[in-house]
């Protein structure tokens, strides 16, 4: 075969892989019929001889025919769904291939064949090659760089010429979508996709749309790479360094079920490095010499904090020094507990167990009285003891970790309140906090319980990375009808009653809250707000698709606003949860007013509405909430909040 003109970008990329200890080759050199052929046909995407050699090396004592069976199972697809095949392979890659065989003495052995050694990266076979031709049917395609581990094509890079103005980053993304459609046989094994135009570079997964290809801005994780370092080099050195790549694949990839099928998610760089820092801090804090203060992870809202918590939990439960720990995930509201529990439940493969949700104080005590293990979800309020009693000692183990969501919030009352009961129950447990907002300067109790910052990912960095979208604020005025004599009192009273979360529950503030609520929710004002919302949102919909959330000051105002909006647009209303274009999402009880009852739903019905709202094709286009779904609720289709 004659010489092939390699691009400068491809050669530079292979050089970086070489510096990482990879073998680098030119794709045509291992093509069928070449002297160095490693493929029988251009449809072969797994380098079988490398795979067989690795399996024999990693699984000594397993019969050759059993290893061959494992190799064939790993290299075969069983479903017409590309994503289902990818999930099946990912499970085999990270957990091993289940095999059974009979030994010479007649014993039946049930074992797992390892495809990769995750603990000793260098014993694996690492190869990066360019111009890897794949032919399926009438389609002949040639991805720019393919990364193989033990003969398995786990990484793919599509690179564009930086001197060609028409060769864009979006073009590289589109090229990968074409590959998925025309040479799908390459993708059941894929773990990481990279696109680059020679200037920018981004990382994504098999199911990631354009918006979810994100930059990887650090190599070692200690600091961001300098602007002078090519982004493609940062991605290559930061993601594909052998140990980091295997860590990323094993501990930072999840498949989350959606109405349209599984979605494959992978940690962004800030999540990956924060979790590993938090893991190291946890091991130190939980040791006999540790002070049980793991620290605080501050990752701005919208940057995947819930998923970071799940990744963290997955690594902690597997760490040998933690010796099968118990993790207690704390929130301060039931709806947040449900949302976070849903994220963790979707990550059961990472956790190697199914998380449990405490349904009552008694159930919580039962779940925490185990000898080892477990991931338990609870609200902080369930740590109330029986009246007149101290909270009983449940365990003196040190390998128990409290994971607090929004750890800075005042209602945790870590000095005198719930935290004292937690310490009574589990005196040797360690504490880690995750928060989307910074700890206030005057807040001394949060660092006293949790320790100092482990990692910070602020709003500016998140917006630069595209992990968090910019929010554009447009002021709208709906006048309050207020007597002149009352005006000087309103601002101080409002500041007092809204200081801290859910403080309206406190009896001493109920009357002041009621006066303010009556002003904000007067009939005339609600009608004006409804007219403004309908007009503005319909104008938005004329220019783009999408959905809206309206946040009301109280449940009464939410219900009244619903009535006002549906009076203007009666076709938006429907009594069935499965139909209608607007819904109120709130909790309540039989003692609430009759006209509220149609809006009061149990957990299952609220979850069904959440699925409707998140589905771009579903006609539900607006929800009215009081305090539900305001944090930890991932709905990309939602673009307007009132």
Short mmCIF file of N, CA and C in Angstrom, two decimals, residues 318-465:
data_model
loop_
_atom_site.label_atom_id
_atom_site.label_comp_id
_atom_site.label_asym_id
_atom_site.label_seq_id
_atom_site.Cartn_x
_atom_site.Cartn_y
_atom_site.Cartn_z
N UNK A 318 -16.87 1.12 47.36
CA UNK A 318 -15.94 0.11 46.85
C UNK A 318 -14.53 0.23 47.41
N UNK A 319 -14.26 1.33 48.13
CA UNK A 319 -12.88 1.54 48.60
C UNK A 319 -12.55 0.54 49.71
N UNK A 320 -11.45 -0.20 49.57
CA UNK A 320 -11.15 -1.25 50.56
C UNK A 320 -10.95 -0.72 51.98
N UNK A 321 -10.39 0.49 52.12
CA UNK A 321 -10.16 1.02 53.47
C UNK A 321 -11.46 1.44 54.16
N UNK A 322 -12.53 1.61 53.40
CA UNK A 322 -13.82 1.96 54.02
C UNK A 322 -14.56 0.72 54.49
N UNK A 323 -14.13 -0.47 54.07
CA UNK A 323 -14.62 -1.74 54.62
C UNK A 323 -16.15 -1.84 54.62
N UNK A 324 -16.73 -1.75 53.44
CA UNK A 324 -18.18 -1.89 53.28
C UNK A 324 -18.94 -0.87 54.13
N UNK A 325 -18.82 0.41 53.81
CA UNK A 325 -19.39 1.46 54.66
C UNK A 325 -20.91 1.57 54.51
N UNK A 326 -21.49 2.29 55.45
CA UNK A 326 -22.89 2.71 55.36
C UNK A 326 -22.91 4.19 55.02
N UNK A 327 -23.67 4.56 53.99
CA UNK A 327 -23.80 5.95 53.59
C UNK A 327 -25.21 6.43 53.91
N UNK A 328 -25.30 7.59 54.56
CA UNK A 328 -26.59 8.18 54.91
C UNK A 328 -26.71 9.49 54.15
N UNK A 329 -27.62 9.54 53.19
CA UNK A 329 -27.80 10.73 52.36
C UNK A 329 -28.90 11.59 52.96
N UNK A 330 -28.54 12.82 53.32
CA UNK A 330 -29.44 13.72 54.04
C UNK A 330 -29.95 14.84 53.15
N UNK A 331 -31.25 15.07 53.19
CA UNK A 331 -31.83 16.28 52.61
C UNK A 331 -32.74 16.91 53.66
N UNK A 332 -33.26 18.08 53.34
CA UNK A 332 -34.10 18.76 54.32
C UNK A 332 -35.55 18.88 53.89
N UNK A 333 -35.90 18.27 52.75
CA UNK A 333 -37.29 18.28 52.30
C UNK A 333 -37.60 16.98 51.59
N UNK A 334 -38.84 16.53 51.69
CA UNK A 334 -39.22 15.25 51.08
C UNK A 334 -39.05 15.25 49.57
N UNK A 335 -39.38 16.39 48.91
CA UNK A 335 -39.28 16.38 47.45
C UNK A 335 -37.83 16.29 47.00
N UNK A 336 -36.92 16.93 47.76
CA UNK A 336 -35.50 16.81 47.43
C UNK A 336 -35.00 15.40 47.69
N UNK A 337 -35.50 14.79 48.75
CA UNK A 337 -35.14 13.41 49.06
C UNK A 337 -35.55 12.49 47.91
N UNK A 338 -36.75 12.69 47.39
CA UNK A 338 -37.24 11.87 46.28
C UNK A 338 -36.41 12.08 45.02
N UNK A 339 -36.09 13.35 44.71
CA UNK A 339 -35.31 13.63 43.50
C UNK A 339 -33.93 13.01 43.58
N UNK A 340 -33.25 13.20 44.70
CA UNK A 340 -31.90 12.67 44.85
C UNK A 340 -31.91 11.15 44.88
N UNK A 341 -32.91 10.58 45.54
CA UNK A 341 -33.05 9.13 45.57
C UNK A 341 -33.21 8.58 44.15
N UNK A 342 -33.97 9.29 43.33
CA UNK A 342 -34.15 8.86 41.94
C UNK A 342 -32.84 8.84 41.18
N UNK A 343 -31.99 9.84 41.42
CA UNK A 343 -30.67 9.87 40.76
C UNK A 343 -29.83 8.70 41.20
N UNK A 344 -29.80 8.43 42.50
CA UNK A 344 -29.00 7.32 43.01
C UNK A 344 -29.55 5.98 42.53
N UNK A 345 -30.86 5.84 42.51
CA UNK A 345 -31.46 4.58 42.07
C UNK A 345 -31.08 4.28 40.63
N UNK A 346 -30.94 5.33 39.81
CA UNK A 346 -30.52 5.14 38.43
C UNK A 346 -29.05 4.74 38.33
N UNK A 347 -28.32 4.89 39.43
CA UNK A 347 -26.89 4.57 39.45
C UNK A 347 -26.60 3.31 40.25
N UNK A 348 -27.57 2.41 40.36
CA UNK A 348 -27.41 1.20 41.17
C UNK A 348 -26.23 0.36 40.73
N UNK A 349 -25.93 0.37 39.42
CA UNK A 349 -24.77 -0.39 38.94
C UNK A 349 -23.48 0.12 39.56
N UNK A 350 -23.36 1.45 39.68
CA UNK A 350 -22.17 2.04 40.30
C UNK A 350 -22.11 1.73 41.78
N UNK A 351 -23.26 1.78 42.43
CA UNK A 351 -23.31 1.58 43.88
C UNK A 351 -23.17 0.11 44.27
N UNK A 352 -23.35 -0.78 43.30
CA UNK A 352 -23.32 -2.23 43.53
C UNK A 352 -24.41 -2.65 44.53
N UNK A 353 -25.45 -1.86 44.65
CA UNK A 353 -26.55 -2.16 45.56
C UNK A 353 -27.70 -1.21 45.26
N UNK A 354 -28.86 -1.52 45.78
CA UNK A 354 -30.03 -0.66 45.60
C UNK A 354 -30.18 0.22 46.83
N UNK A 355 -30.20 1.55 46.66
CA UNK A 355 -30.37 2.42 47.83
C UNK A 355 -31.75 2.24 48.45
N UNK A 356 -31.84 2.56 49.74
CA UNK A 356 -33.10 2.44 50.49
C UNK A 356 -33.52 3.82 50.97
N UNK A 357 -34.82 4.04 50.99
CA UNK A 357 -35.37 5.32 51.42
C UNK A 357 -36.15 5.12 52.71
N UNK A 358 -35.74 5.82 53.77
CA UNK A 358 -36.42 5.70 55.06
C UNK A 358 -37.82 6.30 54.97
N UNK A 359 -38.82 5.50 55.33
CA UNK A 359 -40.21 5.95 55.24
C UNK A 359 -40.71 6.59 56.54
N UNK A 360 -40.01 6.33 57.64
CA UNK A 360 -40.44 6.86 58.94
C UNK A 360 -39.23 6.87 59.87
N UNK A 361 -39.41 7.46 61.05
CA UNK A 361 -38.32 7.45 62.03
C UNK A 361 -37.97 6.04 62.45
N UNK A 362 -38.97 5.20 62.63
CA UNK A 362 -38.71 3.82 63.01
C UNK A 362 -37.99 3.06 61.92
N UNK A 363 -38.39 3.30 60.68
CA UNK A 363 -37.75 2.63 59.54
C UNK A 363 -36.30 3.09 59.41
N UNK A 364 -36.04 4.37 59.66
CA UNK A 364 -34.67 4.87 59.62
C UNK A 364 -33.79 4.15 60.63
N UNK A 365 -34.28 4.01 61.85
CA UNK A 365 -33.50 3.31 62.88
C UNK A 365 -33.22 1.87 62.45
N UNK A 366 -34.20 1.25 61.86
CA UNK A 366 -34.03 -0.14 61.39
C UNK A 366 -32.94 -0.22 60.32
N UNK A 367 -32.96 0.73 59.37
CA UNK A 367 -31.99 0.72 58.28
C UNK A 367 -30.57 1.00 58.76
N UNK A 368 -30.46 1.82 59.82
CA UNK A 368 -29.13 2.20 60.31
C UNK A 368 -28.59 1.25 61.37
N UNK A 369 -29.34 0.27 61.74
CA UNK A 369 -28.89 -0.68 62.76
C UNK A 369 -28.16 -1.88 62.16
N UNK A 370 -27.87 -1.82 60.86
CA UNK A 370 -27.20 -2.95 60.21
C UNK A 370 -25.74 -3.00 60.62
N UNK A 371 -25.14 -4.17 60.46
CA UNK A 371 -23.74 -4.35 60.86
C UNK A 371 -22.78 -3.72 59.86
N UNK A 372 -23.18 -3.58 58.60
CA UNK A 372 -22.31 -3.01 57.59
C UNK A 372 -23.13 -2.72 56.34
N UNK A 373 -22.57 -1.85 55.47
CA UNK A 373 -23.16 -1.63 54.16
C UNK A 373 -24.43 -0.82 54.18
N UNK A 374 -24.92 -0.54 52.97
CA UNK A 374 -26.18 0.16 52.82
C UNK A 374 -26.02 1.61 52.40
N UNK A 375 -26.92 2.06 51.53
CA UNK A 375 -27.03 3.47 51.16
C UNK A 375 -28.45 3.90 51.53
N UNK A 376 -28.56 4.75 52.54
CA UNK A 376 -29.85 5.08 53.15
C UNK A 376 -30.18 6.55 52.89
N UNK A 377 -31.38 6.81 52.41
CA UNK A 377 -31.85 8.18 52.19
C UNK A 377 -32.83 8.57 53.28
N UNK A 378 -32.66 9.78 53.78
CA UNK A 378 -33.58 10.26 54.81
C UNK A 378 -33.61 11.78 54.80
N UNK A 379 -34.71 12.32 55.24
CA UNK A 379 -34.75 13.75 55.54
C UNK A 379 -34.21 13.95 56.95
N UNK A 380 -33.69 15.13 57.18
CA UNK A 380 -33.08 15.44 58.48
C UNK A 380 -34.11 15.34 59.60
N UNK A 381 -35.37 15.62 59.27
CA UNK A 381 -36.41 15.62 60.30
C UNK A 381 -36.65 14.25 60.91
N UNK A 382 -36.26 13.19 60.23
CA UNK A 382 -36.46 11.84 60.77
C UNK A 382 -35.46 11.52 61.88
N UNK A 383 -34.52 12.43 62.12
CA UNK A 383 -33.60 12.24 63.24
C UNK A 383 -34.13 12.89 64.52
N UNK A 384 -35.43 12.99 64.63
CA UNK A 384 -36.03 13.44 65.89
C UNK A 384 -36.24 12.23 66.80
N UNK A 385 -35.84 12.32 68.06
CA UNK A 385 -36.08 11.20 68.98
C UNK A 385 -37.53 11.19 69.44
N UNK A 386 -37.93 10.11 70.07
CA UNK A 386 -39.25 10.08 70.69
C UNK A 386 -39.30 11.13 71.79
N UNK A 387 -40.49 11.65 72.03
CA UNK A 387 -40.64 12.75 72.98
C UNK A 387 -40.08 12.38 74.35
N UNK A 388 -39.22 13.28 74.85
CA UNK A 388 -38.66 13.08 76.18
C UNK A 388 -37.50 12.12 76.24
N UNK A 389 -37.02 11.64 75.08
CA UNK A 389 -35.92 10.67 75.07
C UNK A 389 -34.78 11.18 74.20
N UNK A 390 -33.57 10.71 74.53
CA UNK A 390 -32.42 10.95 73.67
C UNK A 390 -32.46 9.95 72.52
N UNK A 391 -31.85 10.34 71.40
CA UNK A 391 -31.82 9.41 70.26
C UNK A 391 -30.91 8.24 70.63
N UNK A 392 -31.36 7.01 70.42
CA UNK A 392 -30.56 5.86 70.86
C UNK A 392 -29.31 5.66 70.02
N UNK A 393 -28.28 5.10 70.63
CA UNK A 393 -27.07 4.73 69.91
C UNK A 393 -27.40 3.59 68.95
N UNK A 394 -27.08 3.78 67.68
CA UNK A 394 -27.35 2.75 66.68
C UNK A 394 -26.09 2.01 66.27
N UNK A 395 -24.95 2.72 66.21
CA UNK A 395 -23.71 2.07 65.82
C UNK A 395 -22.53 2.94 66.19
N UNK A 396 -21.46 2.31 66.62
CA UNK A 396 -20.23 3.02 66.93
C UNK A 396 -19.20 2.91 65.82
N UNK A 397 -19.59 2.35 64.66
CA UNK A 397 -18.65 2.18 63.55
C UNK A 397 -18.14 3.52 63.02
N UNK A 398 -16.89 3.51 62.54
CA UNK A 398 -16.32 4.71 61.93
C UNK A 398 -16.57 4.76 60.42
N UNK A 399 -16.95 3.63 59.84
CA UNK A 399 -17.13 3.64 58.38
C UNK A 399 -18.58 3.96 58.00
N UNK A 400 -19.10 4.98 58.64
CA UNK A 400 -20.41 5.53 58.31
C UNK A 400 -20.21 6.97 57.87
N UNK A 401 -20.80 7.34 56.74
CA UNK A 401 -20.60 8.68 56.19
C UNK A 401 -21.96 9.34 55.96
N UNK A 402 -22.14 10.52 56.56
CA UNK A 402 -23.31 11.34 56.26
C UNK A 402 -22.99 12.21 55.04
N UNK A 403 -23.84 12.15 54.03
CA UNK A 403 -23.69 12.98 52.84
C UNK A 403 -24.85 13.97 52.84
N UNK A 404 -24.56 15.23 53.11
CA UNK A 404 -25.62 16.23 53.25
C UNK A 404 -25.76 17.06 51.98
N UNK A 405 -26.97 17.12 51.46
CA UNK A 405 -27.26 17.95 50.30
C UNK A 405 -27.59 19.36 50.76
N UNK A 406 -27.02 20.36 50.06
CA UNK A 406 -27.17 21.77 50.45
C UNK A 406 -26.82 21.94 51.92
N UNK A 407 -25.57 21.60 52.23
CA UNK A 407 -25.13 21.46 53.62
C UNK A 407 -25.12 22.76 54.40
N UNK A 408 -25.16 23.89 53.72
CA UNK A 408 -25.07 25.16 54.44
C UNK A 408 -26.39 25.60 55.04
N UNK A 409 -27.48 24.95 54.68
CA UNK A 409 -28.79 25.51 55.00
C UNK A 409 -29.07 25.51 56.50
N UNK A 410 -29.78 26.53 56.92
CA UNK A 410 -29.96 26.78 58.35
C UNK A 410 -30.77 25.70 59.05
N UNK A 411 -31.71 25.04 58.34
CA UNK A 411 -32.57 24.11 59.06
C UNK A 411 -31.87 22.83 59.47
N UNK A 412 -30.65 22.59 58.97
CA UNK A 412 -29.92 21.44 59.49
C UNK A 412 -29.59 21.65 60.97
N UNK A 413 -29.38 22.91 61.36
CA UNK A 413 -29.17 23.24 62.78
C UNK A 413 -28.12 22.31 63.39
N UNK A 414 -26.92 22.36 62.81
CA UNK A 414 -25.91 21.36 63.15
C UNK A 414 -25.36 21.49 64.57
N UNK A 415 -25.48 22.63 65.16
CA UNK A 415 -24.88 22.79 66.48
C UNK A 415 -25.80 22.25 67.58
N UNK A 416 -27.07 22.66 67.57
CA UNK A 416 -27.96 22.31 68.68
C UNK A 416 -29.11 21.38 68.32
N UNK A 417 -29.38 21.22 67.04
CA UNK A 417 -30.60 20.51 66.66
C UNK A 417 -30.37 19.11 66.17
N UNK A 418 -30.73 18.87 64.90
CA UNK A 418 -30.74 17.52 64.36
C UNK A 418 -29.37 16.86 64.39
N UNK A 419 -28.32 17.64 64.18
CA UNK A 419 -26.99 17.04 64.16
C UNK A 419 -26.64 16.41 65.50
N UNK A 420 -27.13 16.97 66.59
CA UNK A 420 -26.87 16.37 67.90
C UNK A 420 -27.50 14.98 67.97
N UNK A 421 -28.71 14.84 67.44
CA UNK A 421 -29.36 13.53 67.42
C UNK A 421 -28.59 12.56 66.53
N UNK A 422 -28.06 13.07 65.42
CA UNK A 422 -27.27 12.22 64.53
C UNK A 422 -26.01 11.74 65.23
N UNK A 423 -25.39 12.63 65.97
CA UNK A 423 -24.17 12.23 66.69
C UNK A 423 -24.49 11.27 67.83
N UNK A 424 -25.66 11.45 68.46
CA UNK A 424 -26.07 10.49 69.49
C UNK A 424 -26.23 9.10 68.89
N UNK A 425 -26.80 9.05 67.68
CA UNK A 425 -27.09 7.76 67.04
C UNK A 425 -25.84 7.12 66.46
N UNK A 426 -25.00 7.93 65.83
CA UNK A 426 -23.82 7.41 65.11
C UNK A 426 -22.62 8.30 65.46
N UNK A 427 -22.07 8.15 66.65
CA UNK A 427 -21.09 9.11 67.16
C UNK A 427 -19.78 9.15 66.39
N UNK A 428 -19.44 8.10 65.66
CA UNK A 428 -18.16 8.07 64.96
C UNK A 428 -18.29 8.26 63.46
N UNK A 429 -19.46 8.67 63.00
CA UNK A 429 -19.68 8.88 61.57
C UNK A 429 -18.94 10.13 61.10
N UNK A 430 -18.61 10.15 59.81
CA UNK A 430 -17.99 11.31 59.18
C UNK A 430 -19.03 12.09 58.38
N UNK A 431 -18.73 13.36 58.12
CA UNK A 431 -19.67 14.25 57.44
C UNK A 431 -19.03 14.85 56.19
N UNK A 432 -19.75 14.80 55.07
CA UNK A 432 -19.36 15.54 53.87
C UNK A 432 -20.57 16.32 53.39
N UNK A 433 -20.34 17.53 52.92
CA UNK A 433 -21.43 18.35 52.43
C UNK A 433 -21.26 18.67 50.95
N UNK A 434 -22.36 18.66 50.24
CA UNK A 434 -22.39 19.12 48.85
C UNK A 434 -23.33 20.31 48.79
N UNK A 435 -22.94 21.36 48.10
CA UNK A 435 -23.77 22.55 48.04
C UNK A 435 -23.65 23.21 46.68
N UNK A 436 -24.74 23.86 46.26
CA UNK A 436 -24.72 24.60 45.01
C UNK A 436 -24.48 26.07 45.21
N UNK A 437 -24.42 26.51 46.46
CA UNK A 437 -24.17 27.91 46.78
C UNK A 437 -23.06 27.98 47.83
N UNK A 438 -22.29 29.06 47.83
CA UNK A 438 -21.16 29.13 48.75
C UNK A 438 -21.59 29.28 50.20
N UNK A 439 -20.73 28.83 51.10
CA UNK A 439 -20.96 29.03 52.53
C UNK A 439 -20.78 30.51 52.85
N UNK A 440 -21.73 31.07 53.59
CA UNK A 440 -21.65 32.49 53.92
C UNK A 440 -20.47 32.76 54.85
N UNK A 441 -19.94 33.97 54.75
CA UNK A 441 -18.75 34.33 55.52
C UNK A 441 -18.96 34.16 57.02
N UNK A 442 -20.16 34.52 57.50
CA UNK A 442 -20.41 34.47 58.95
C UNK A 442 -20.83 33.08 59.42
N UNK A 443 -20.97 32.13 58.49
CA UNK A 443 -21.40 30.77 58.86
C UNK A 443 -20.21 30.01 59.44
N UNK A 444 -20.26 29.78 60.73
CA UNK A 444 -19.18 29.04 61.39
C UNK A 444 -19.56 27.58 61.63
N UNK A 445 -20.85 27.28 61.69
CA UNK A 445 -21.27 25.93 62.05
C UNK A 445 -21.02 24.93 60.92
N UNK A 446 -21.21 25.36 59.66
CA UNK A 446 -21.03 24.42 58.55
C UNK A 446 -19.59 23.91 58.47
N UNK A 447 -18.57 24.79 58.44
CA UNK A 447 -17.20 24.28 58.45
C UNK A 447 -16.87 23.50 59.72
N UNK A 448 -17.50 23.87 60.84
CA UNK A 448 -17.22 23.16 62.09
C UNK A 448 -17.65 21.70 62.00
N UNK A 449 -18.73 21.44 61.28
CA UNK A 449 -19.23 20.07 61.15
C UNK A 449 -18.56 19.35 59.98
N UNK A 450 -18.43 20.03 58.84
CA UNK A 450 -17.98 19.37 57.62
C UNK A 450 -16.49 19.55 57.32
N UNK A 451 -15.90 20.65 57.75
CA UNK A 451 -14.55 20.96 57.34
C UNK A 451 -14.56 22.00 56.23
N UNK A 452 -13.40 22.21 55.62
CA UNK A 452 -13.25 23.26 54.61
C UNK A 452 -13.60 22.74 53.22
N UNK A 453 -13.52 23.63 52.23
CA UNK A 453 -13.82 23.25 50.86
C UNK A 453 -12.87 22.17 50.35
N UNK A 454 -13.44 21.16 49.73
CA UNK A 454 -12.66 20.14 49.03
C UNK A 454 -12.43 20.58 47.59
N UNK A 455 -13.49 21.12 46.97
CA UNK A 455 -13.41 21.52 45.57
C UNK A 455 -14.45 22.59 45.31
N UNK A 456 -14.11 23.52 44.43
CA UNK A 456 -15.01 24.62 44.08
C UNK A 456 -15.15 24.69 42.56
N UNK A 457 -16.39 24.72 42.09
CA UNK A 457 -16.69 24.90 40.67
C UNK A 457 -17.77 25.96 40.61
N UNK A 458 -17.38 27.20 40.33
CA UNK A 458 -18.32 28.31 40.48
C UNK A 458 -19.09 28.58 39.19
N UNK A 459 -20.02 29.51 39.28
CA UNK A 459 -20.94 29.78 38.18
C UNK A 459 -20.20 30.26 36.94
N UNK A 460 -19.16 31.09 37.12
CA UNK A 460 -18.44 31.61 35.96
C UNK A 460 -17.78 30.48 35.18
N UNK A 461 -17.14 29.57 35.90
CA UNK A 461 -16.49 28.45 35.24
C UNK A 461 -17.52 27.55 34.56
N UNK A 462 -18.66 27.34 35.21
CA UNK A 462 -19.69 26.48 34.64
C UNK A 462 -20.26 27.06 33.35
N UNK A 463 -20.48 28.37 33.33
CA UNK A 463 -21.01 29.01 32.12
C UNK A 463 -19.98 28.95 31.00
N UNK A 464 -18.70 29.19 31.33
CA UNK A 464 -17.65 29.09 30.32
C UNK A 464 -17.58 27.70 29.71
N UNK A 465 -17.81 26.69 30.53
CA UNK A 465 -17.74 25.31 30.04
C UNK A 465 -18.99 24.88 29.31
#
